[in-house]
Each structure stands twice: as structure tokens, then as C-alpha cells.
Amino acid sequence: MKDYRYIYIIMALLIPTAASVVSPIMALYLTDKLHLSTSLISLYYVILPIFMVVTTQIAGKISDMGFNRSRIIAISASFGVIANAFFFYIPSVWLLFLVVVPCFSLAQVGYSQIFASAREYGIKHLKSSINFTTTLRALASLSWVMGPPVAYFLVVNISYESLFVSCGVLYFIAALMSYLMPKVEKEKHSSESQKGEILHNKSVIFLFISVMVMFTSFTGYASTIPLYITHELKLPEELPGYVYSLAAFLEIPIMFLAARLSKRIGLKKIMVAGGITLFIFMVMLPLTTRPLMFMLIAILPAFFIATVNAMGMVYFQELLPNIPGQATSLFLNACVSGQVVGGALIGIADNNHYSPIYMVDAVLAAIGLLFLIAVKKPKEIR
């Protein structure tokens, strides 16, 4: 049989890289170029994840019922091209909310479908699905090593327009490459059985809440750190890009270690360690005021992402083995649901002071950890 792993590898680089060159600079772009108020920026970070939750979950349900995942990915990437085209040609506050936000949310659908398809392909044709999906997740992290520094370089030295062109090209290539992905045969499940499998599983619900709350905490950091560094602390504009990049780089070896340890000590213990790390990071963040300090503590968010983000996807897939599309979508929607509230936390900032946000983030990290402890261990890790 033809080896399709290289197709998954390319796709796992393209779509995350496209996201990684736009997401880190959005707060700065909305502030410096569109001149949005803090409340409107907060509204953007609330509305975008809401759209993502709805579109991703619908796509997950449709794909589990038999629709070709590669076609969903192609359509999704096409909306990424459209969103960047609007940013390039017509930068407008009204179009931002009416057109760009829905298009960006649809562009993120492809990410979950790549991993759902990879999960099915790995179980059917490879020795270890978790090793394959971890490799793909590491490649996605690698894109975040390259993306933010490139984004800040383009913005500082060329223009925002060059950034949107680059992102649009990546989505366009991803749309073309999706037609080379395999069509893995899968069992079709009725919408009624899918709904019951999710709603009657307390561990799935607790895990969803845990991931959502912890990502609310993490998003409070991720969406404000460029402003905290450049506006409050008056540190170099390039520093946020380096912080993002270093954390993403450190994620990769930690992620492979976590995947290996998960079969020995269990997914739950790995994720609990990640939750504890997030809490420690949020406590330390308001005390961090120097560039070297930011670089030194970058390992903490890296450990959180490598454990909760990477292993969390596998955790949902193991708790819901019959519906990998919806399991993957549930995980991603738990993350973006956290972004809904996490984005709103920017409203706590007063006169460019962002430290209070991180105090709230620490409390949320502790709450998410408690819900995670209530989740049962999966029966097996494939």
C-alpha cells in the first residue's frame, strides 16, 4: 500500500504555519492599524472562537458520518485564502467582524480533520497511532517556532500586507495538497449514537471543562503578552516573537517524551503535570520584567502545551474511540471555548497594565486542574 505519511507531514506543517504567522500579531494589528479599542479587541477574541466551536463541531460530526475529510480540509483552507485576501485589499473594522472572522474560523476546521484522518490512518496502517499523531503535533509546534519570528520580521521590516500574502499562499498550497490525502474507510455512526456517546460520558464532560478552563487561563497570557511586553514593560517589539518561538521549540522534545511516558505512567498523570506547570507559570508571569527572565520561563508554557495540548487530543480520542472526528473537534473546541473567555480577559487591563489578568489566570489554572483530576483513565492507549 502507498505510504501517505509524507502527505500528513506536509499538511501538519502548512496549516499550523499559516495560523502561526497571523495569530501572534493580531492584537498589535488591531491596535496599531485598525485602531480598535480594548473592548473591540476583546470582542474579536470572543467572537472568533465562538464561530470556530460551531463550525469545527459540525464538520467533525459530518466527517464521522462518512463525508470525505480531505474535501473538508480543502474547503477550510480556501476560506483561509479569502480571509487574508480581505485583510490585504480591504482592511476594515466592519469587514473584520462580518467577513474575516467567519472565514478565519472556517479556516481552522482543517486542522482538526488532519488529525482525525491521521488517527484513523495510524490505527489501520501503522504500529502506533499515538507516535504518529505526536510526530504530526510536533511538526505543528515546529511551525510555531518559525512562524512568530517571521511574522514580526515581516511586520517590522516590510508591512502587514506582506504577512497576509504569505499566509494566504500557505493556505492555498494546503488546499491543493489536501487532494493527495488518502480516503480511509471508516464506520458510519448515526447522529443519535454519536450524541449519546458524548453526553452520557462524564469523563468526556469533565475533560472538556478542564481543557476549556485551562485554555482560558493560557489565552489570557497568549493574547496579552505582546501588549504586556511592548506597551507596559516597554521592551523590544521583537521580544514576543522570540518568546513564542522558544516556547514552541521547547515543546517538541517535551512532547515526544510525554508520548513515550504516557504508555508507562498514563495520559492522566502527564496532563496533571501540565496543569500544575500552567499554574506555576501564571504565578511567575507578573514577576517577570526582563527579556532574559521571559526567555528562561518559556519552558513552562512549552511544558503545558506539550502535555495538555498534545496529549489532550489523544485523551479525547481514547475516551471516544468510535468517533475520532468529533473527539478531535471536542478537544479543539474545548481549547477555543477557553479562548472565548480568555480573550475577554483583556478587558481587565487598565491603562496598559496587564498583570491583574495573570492573577486571574492562576486561579483558572487551579480550577481546571481540579476538573482534570476527576477524569477517569482511558482503557488503553493506541
Coordinates of C-alpha atoms in Angstrom, one line a residue:
M1 CA 0.0 0.0 0.0
K2 CA 1.2 3.5 -0.8
D3 CA 2.7 5.4 2.2
Y4 CA 0.8 8.6 2.8
R5 CA 2.7 9.7 5.9
Y6 CA 4.6 12.4 4.0
I7 CA 1.3 13.9 2.9
Y8 CA 0.2 14.2 6.5
I9 CA 3.6 15.6 7.4
I10 CA 3.3 18.4 4.8
M11 CA -0.3 19.2 5.9
A12 CA 0.7 19.3 9.5
L13 CA 3.2 22.0 8.7
L14 CA 1.2 24.1 6.2
I15 CA -2.0 24.9 8.1
P16 CA -0.4 25.4 11.5
T17 CA 2.3 27.6 9.9
A18 CA -0.4 29.7 8.3
A19 CA -2.0 30.2 11.6
S20 CA 1.3 30.9 13.4
V21 CA 2.2 33.9 11.2
V22 CA -1.1 35.7 11.8
S23 CA -2.3 34.8 15.3
P24 CA 0.6 36.3 17.3
I25 CA 0.3 39.7 15.7
M26 CA -3.4 40.2 15.7
A27 CA -3.6 42.2 18.9
L28 CA -0.9 44.5 17.6
Y29 CA -2.5 44.8 14.2
L30 CA -6.0 45.6 15.6
T31 CA -4.4 48.2 17.9
D32 CA -1.9 49.9 15.7
K33 CA -3.5 49.6 12.2
L34 CA -7.3 49.4 12.7
H35 CA -7.1 51.5 15.9
L36 CA -9.6 49.3 17.8
S37 CA -10.4 50.0 21.4
T38 CA -9.6 47.4 24.1
S39 CA -13.3 46.5 24.2
L40 CA -13.4 45.8 20.4
I41 CA -10.2 43.7 20.6
S42 CA -11.8 41.7 23.4
L43 CA -14.9 41.3 21.2
Y44 CA -12.8 39.9 18.4
Y45 CA -11.2 37.4 20.7
V46 CA -14.6 36.3 21.9
I47 CA -16.5 36.1 18.5
L48 CA -13.7 34.2 16.6
P49 CA -13.6 31.2 19.0
I50 CA -17.4 31.1 19.1
F51 CA -17.5 30.7 15.3
M52 CA -14.7 28.1 15.5
V53 CA -16.6 26.0 18.1
V54 CA -19.7 25.8 15.9
T55 CA -18.0 25.2 12.6
T56 CA -15.5 22.7 13.9
Q57 CA -18.0 20.5 15.7
I58 CA -20.4 20.5 12.7
A59 CA -17.5 19.4 10.5
G60 CA -16.5 16.7 12.9
K61 CA -20.0 15.3 13.0
I62 CA -20.3 15.3 9.2
S63 CA -16.9 13.7 8.7
D64 CA -17.7 10.9 11.2
M65 CA -20.8 10.1 9.2
G66 CA -18.8 9.5 6.1
F67 CA -18.0 12.8 4.3
N68 CA -14.5 12.8 2.8
R69 CA -12.2 14.6 5.3
S70 CA -9.8 15.7 2.6
R71 CA -12.6 17.7 0.9
I72 CA -13.4 19.4 4.2
I73 CA -9.8 20.4 4.6
A74 CA -9.7 21.8 1.0
I75 CA -12.8 23.9 1.6
S76 CA -11.4 25.0 5.0
A77 CA -8.1 26.2 3.5
S78 CA -9.9 28.1 0.8
F79 CA -11.6 30.2 3.4
G80 CA -8.1 31.0 4.8
V81 CA -7.2 32.4 1.5
I82 CA -10.3 34.5 1.4
A83 CA -9.7 35.9 4.9
N84 CA -6.2 37.0 4.1
A85 CA -7.3 38.5 0.8
F86 CA -9.8 40.7 2.6
F87 CA -7.1 41.8 5.1
F88 CA -4.8 42.7 2.2
Y89 CA -7.3 44.5 0.0
I90 CA -9.9 46.0 2.3
P91 CA -8.7 46.4 5.9
S92 CA -11.9 47.4 7.6
V93 CA -13.4 47.1 11.1
W94 CA -16.8 46.1 9.8
L95 CA -15.4 43.6 7.4
L96 CA -13.3 42.2 10.2
F97 CA -16.3 41.1 12.1
L98 CA -18.7 40.4 9.2
V99 CA -16.3 38.5 6.8
V100 CA -12.9 37.9 8.1
V101 CA -13.9 36.3 11.5
P102 CA -16.2 33.7 9.9
C103 CA -13.6 32.9 7.2
F104 CA -10.8 32.5 9.8
S105 CA -13.0 30.3 11.9
L106 CA -13.7 28.0 8.9
A107 CA -10.0 28.0 8.0
Q108 CA -9.3 26.3 11.4
V109 CA -11.6 23.4 10.6
G110 CA -8.9 21.7 8.5
Y111 CA -6.6 21.3 11.5
S112 CA -8.9 19.0 13.4
Q113 CA -9.7 17.0 10.3
I114 CA -6.0 16.4 9.6
F115 CA -5.5 14.8 13.0
A116 CA -8.8 12.9 12.8
S117 CA -7.7 11.4 9.5
A118 CA -4.2 10.8 10.8
R119 CA -5.7 8.9 13.8
E120 CA -7.7 6.6 11.5
Y121 CA -4.7 6.1 9.2
G122 CA -2.4 5.4 12.1
I123 CA -4.6 2.8 13.7
K124 CA -5.3 1.0 10.4
H125 CA -1.9 1.0 8.8
L126 CA 0.8 1.9 11.4
K127 CA 2.1 0.2 14.6
S128 CA 1.4 3.1 16.9
S129 CA -1.2 5.8 16.3
I130 CA -0.1 7.9 19.2
N131 CA 3.5 8.1 18.0
F132 CA 2.3 9.1 14.5
T133 CA -0.1 11.8 15.8
T134 CA 2.6 13.0 18.3
T135 CA 5.0 13.4 15.4
L136 CA 2.5 15.5 13.5
R137 CA 1.7 17.5 16.6
A138 CA 5.5 18.1 17.0
L139 CA 5.6 19.4 13.4
A140 CA 2.7 21.7 14.1
S141 CA 4.7 23.0 17.1
L142 CA 7.7 23.4 14.8
S143 CA 5.6 25.8 12.7
W144 CA 5.2 27.9 15.8
V145 CA 9.0 28.0 16.1
M146 CA 9.3 29.5 12.7
G147 CA 6.0 31.5 12.3
P148 CA 6.1 34.2 15.0
P149 CA 9.7 35.4 14.3
V150 CA 8.9 35.5 10.6
A151 CA 5.6 37.4 11.3
Y152 CA 7.4 40.0 13.4
F153 CA 10.2 40.3 10.9
L154 CA 7.7 41.0 8.1
V155 CA 5.7 43.4 10.1
V156 CA 8.6 45.4 11.5
N157 CA 10.7 45.4 8.3
I158 CA 8.2 45.2 5.5
S159 CA 4.5 45.5 6.1
Y160 CA 1.4 43.8 7.4
E161 CA 0.3 43.3 3.8
S162 CA 3.3 41.0 3.1
L163 CA 2.3 39.0 6.1
F164 CA -1.2 38.4 4.8
V165 CA 0.1 37.5 1.4
S166 CA 2.4 34.9 2.9
C167 CA -0.4 33.4 5.0
G168 CA -2.8 33.3 2.0
V169 CA -0.2 31.4 -0.1
L170 CA 0.2 28.8 2.6
Y171 CA -3.5 28.2 2.8
F172 CA -3.7 27.9 -1.0
I173 CA -0.9 25.3 -1.1
A174 CA -2.7 23.4 1.7
A175 CA -5.9 23.4 -0.3
L176 CA -4.2 21.8 -3.3
M177 CA -2.2 19.3 -1.2
S178 CA -5.4 18.1 0.6
Y179 CA -6.5 16.3 -2.6
L180 CA -3.5 13.9 -2.2
M181 CA -4.6 12.7 1.2
P182 CA -5.9 9.1 1.5
K183 CA -9.5 8.3 2.0
V184 CA -9.5 6.0 5.0
E185 CA -12.6 3.8 5.2
K186 CA -14.5 4.2 8.4
E187 CA -17.6 3.0 10.1
K188 CA -20.6 5.4 9.8
H189 CA -22.4 6.3 13.0
S190 CA -25.8 7.9 13.3
S191 CA -26.1 11.3 14.8
E192 CA -28.2 9.9 17.7
S193 CA -25.5 7.4 18.7
Q194 CA -22.8 10.0 18.4
K195 CA -24.7 12.4 20.7
G196 CA -25.4 9.8 23.3
E197 CA -21.7 8.6 23.3
I198 CA -20.7 12.1 24.3
L199 CA -23.4 13.3 26.6
H200 CA -23.5 10.2 28.8
N201 CA -19.8 10.1 29.4
K202 CA -18.9 12.1 32.5
S203 CA -15.2 11.9 31.9
V204 CA -15.6 13.4 28.5
I205 CA -17.6 16.3 30.0
F206 CA -15.1 16.8 32.9
L207 CA -12.2 16.7 30.4
F208 CA -13.9 19.2 28.2
I209 CA -14.4 21.6 31.1
S210 CA -10.8 21.1 32.4
V211 CA -9.2 21.8 29.0
M212 CA -11.6 24.8 28.4
V213 CA -10.7 26.4 31.8
M214 CA -7.0 25.8 31.4
F215 CA -7.0 27.3 28.0
T216 CA -9.0 30.3 29.2
S217 CA -6.0 30.8 31.5
F218 CA -3.5 30.2 28.8
T219 CA -5.3 32.5 26.3
G220 CA -5.3 35.3 28.9
Y221 CA -1.5 35.1 28.6
A222 CA -1.1 34.4 24.9
S223 CA -3.4 37.3 23.8
T224 CA -1.9 39.9 26.0
I225 CA 1.8 39.1 26.2
P226 CA 2.8 41.2 23.2
L227 CA 1.0 44.2 24.8
Y228 CA 2.4 43.4 28.2
I229 CA 5.9 43.3 26.9
T230 CA 5.8 46.2 24.5
H231 CA 3.3 48.6 26.0
E232 CA 3.6 48.1 29.7
L233 CA 7.2 47.0 30.1
K234 CA 8.5 49.0 27.1
L235 CA 10.7 46.1 26.0
P236 CA 11.7 45.5 22.3
E237 CA 9.0 44.8 19.8
E238 CA 10.8 41.6 18.6
L239 CA 10.8 40.0 22.0
P240 CA 7.3 38.5 21.9
G241 CA 8.2 36.7 18.7
Y242 CA 11.3 35.2 20.3
V243 CA 9.3 34.1 23.4
Y244 CA 6.7 32.4 21.2
S245 CA 9.4 30.8 19.1
L246 CA 11.5 29.5 22.1
A247 CA 8.4 28.0 23.8
A248 CA 7.3 26.3 20.6
F249 CA 10.9 24.9 20.1
L250 CA 11.0 23.5 23.6
E251 CA 7.6 21.9 23.1
I252 CA 8.9 19.4 20.6
P253 CA 11.3 17.3 22.7
I254 CA 8.9 17.5 25.7
M255 CA 6.1 16.3 23.5
F256 CA 8.0 13.2 22.4
L257 CA 9.0 12.5 25.9
A258 CA 5.3 12.8 27.1
A259 CA 4.2 10.5 24.3
R260 CA 6.7 7.9 25.4
L261 CA 5.9 8.2 29.1
S262 CA 2.1 8.2 28.5
K263 CA 2.2 4.4 27.9
R264 CA 4.1 3.9 31.1
I265 CA 2.5 6.2 33.6
G266 CA -0.7 7.1 31.8
L267 CA -2.1 10.1 30.0
K268 CA -3.8 11.5 33.1
K269 CA -0.6 11.9 35.1
I270 CA 1.1 13.6 32.1
M271 CA -1.7 16.1 31.8
V272 CA -1.9 16.8 35.5
A273 CA 1.8 17.7 35.4
G274 CA 1.0 20.1 32.6
G275 CA -1.8 21.7 34.6
I276 CA 0.5 22.2 37.6
T277 CA 3.1 23.8 35.3
L278 CA 0.5 26.2 33.9
F279 CA -0.4 27.3 37.5
I280 CA 3.2 28.0 38.4
F281 CA 3.8 29.9 35.1
M282 CA 0.8 32.2 35.8
V283 CA 2.0 32.9 39.3
M284 CA 5.5 33.8 38.0
L285 CA 4.4 35.9 35.0
P286 CA 3.6 39.2 36.8
L287 CA 7.0 39.0 38.5
T288 CA 8.8 38.7 35.1
T289 CA 10.0 42.1 33.8
R290 CA 13.3 41.5 31.9
P291 CA 13.9 39.9 28.5
L292 CA 16.2 37.2 30.0
M293 CA 13.5 36.3 32.5
F294 CA 10.9 35.8 29.7
M295 CA 13.3 33.5 27.8
L296 CA 14.1 31.5 30.9
I297 CA 10.5 30.8 31.9
A298 CA 9.5 29.9 28.3
I299 CA 9.9 26.3 29.2
L300 CA 6.8 26.5 31.5
P301 CA 4.2 27.3 28.7
A302 CA 6.1 24.9 26.5
F303 CA 5.6 22.1 29.0
F304 CA 1.9 22.9 29.3
I305 CA 1.3 22.8 25.5
A306 CA 3.4 19.7 25.1
T307 CA 1.3 17.8 27.7
V308 CA -2.2 19.2 27.9
N309 CA -2.4 20.3 24.3
A310 CA -0.7 17.4 22.6
M311 CA -1.8 14.6 24.9
G312 CA -5.2 16.1 25.5
M313 CA -6.2 15.4 21.9
V314 CA -5.2 11.8 22.3
Y315 CA -7.1 11.6 25.6
F316 CA -10.4 12.6 23.9
Q317 CA -9.7 10.1 21.1
E318 CA -9.2 7.3 23.6
L319 CA -12.3 8.2 25.5
L320 CA -14.3 8.3 22.3
P321 CA -12.6 5.7 20.0
N322 CA -15.6 5.3 17.6
I323 CA -15.9 8.9 16.6
P324 CA -12.4 10.4 16.1
G325 CA -13.6 13.4 14.1
Q326 CA -15.9 14.6 16.9
A327 CA -13.3 13.6 19.6
T328 CA -10.7 15.7 17.9
S329 CA -13.2 18.5 17.4
L330 CA -14.3 18.3 21.0
F331 CA -10.7 18.8 22.2
L332 CA -10.1 21.7 19.8
N333 CA -13.4 23.3 20.8
A334 CA -12.5 23.0 24.4
C335 CA -9.4 25.0 23.6
V336 CA -11.2 27.6 21.6
S337 CA -14.1 27.8 24.1
G338 CA -11.4 28.8 26.5
Q339 CA -10.3 31.4 24.1
V340 CA -13.7 32.9 24.2
V341 CA -13.4 33.7 27.8
G342 CA -9.6 34.1 27.7
G343 CA -9.9 36.8 25.0
A344 CA -12.4 38.7 27.1
L345 CA -9.9 38.8 30.0
I346 CA -8.1 41.6 28.1
G347 CA -10.9 43.8 29.3
I348 CA -9.5 43.6 32.8
A349 CA -6.4 45.6 31.7
D350 CA -6.5 49.2 32.9
N351 CA -4.3 51.9 31.4
N352 CA -2.0 49.3 29.8
H353 CA -1.5 47.3 33.0
Y354 CA -1.9 43.6 32.3
S355 CA -0.6 42.0 35.5
P356 CA -4.1 41.5 37.0
I357 CA -5.0 39.3 34.1
Y358 CA -2.3 36.8 35.1
M359 CA -3.6 36.6 38.6
V360 CA -7.0 35.6 37.3
D361 CA -5.2 33.1 35.0
A362 CA -3.6 31.4 38.0
V363 CA -7.0 30.9 39.7
L364 CA -8.4 29.4 36.5
A365 CA -5.5 27.1 36.1
A366 CA -6.1 25.7 39.6
I367 CA -9.8 25.1 38.8
G368 CA -9.0 23.4 35.5
L369 CA -6.6 21.1 37.4
L370 CA -9.4 20.0 39.8
F371 CA -11.7 19.0 36.9
L372 CA -8.9 17.1 35.3
I373 CA -8.3 15.0 38.4
A374 CA -12.0 13.9 38.2
V375 CA -11.5 12.4 34.7
K376 CA -11.1 8.6 34.5
K377 CA -8.1 6.9 32.9
P378 CA -8.6 5.6 29.3
K379 CA -8.7 1.8 29.0
E380 CA -5.8 1.7 26.5
I381 CA -3.5 4.0 24.6
R382 CA -3.2 3.1 20.9

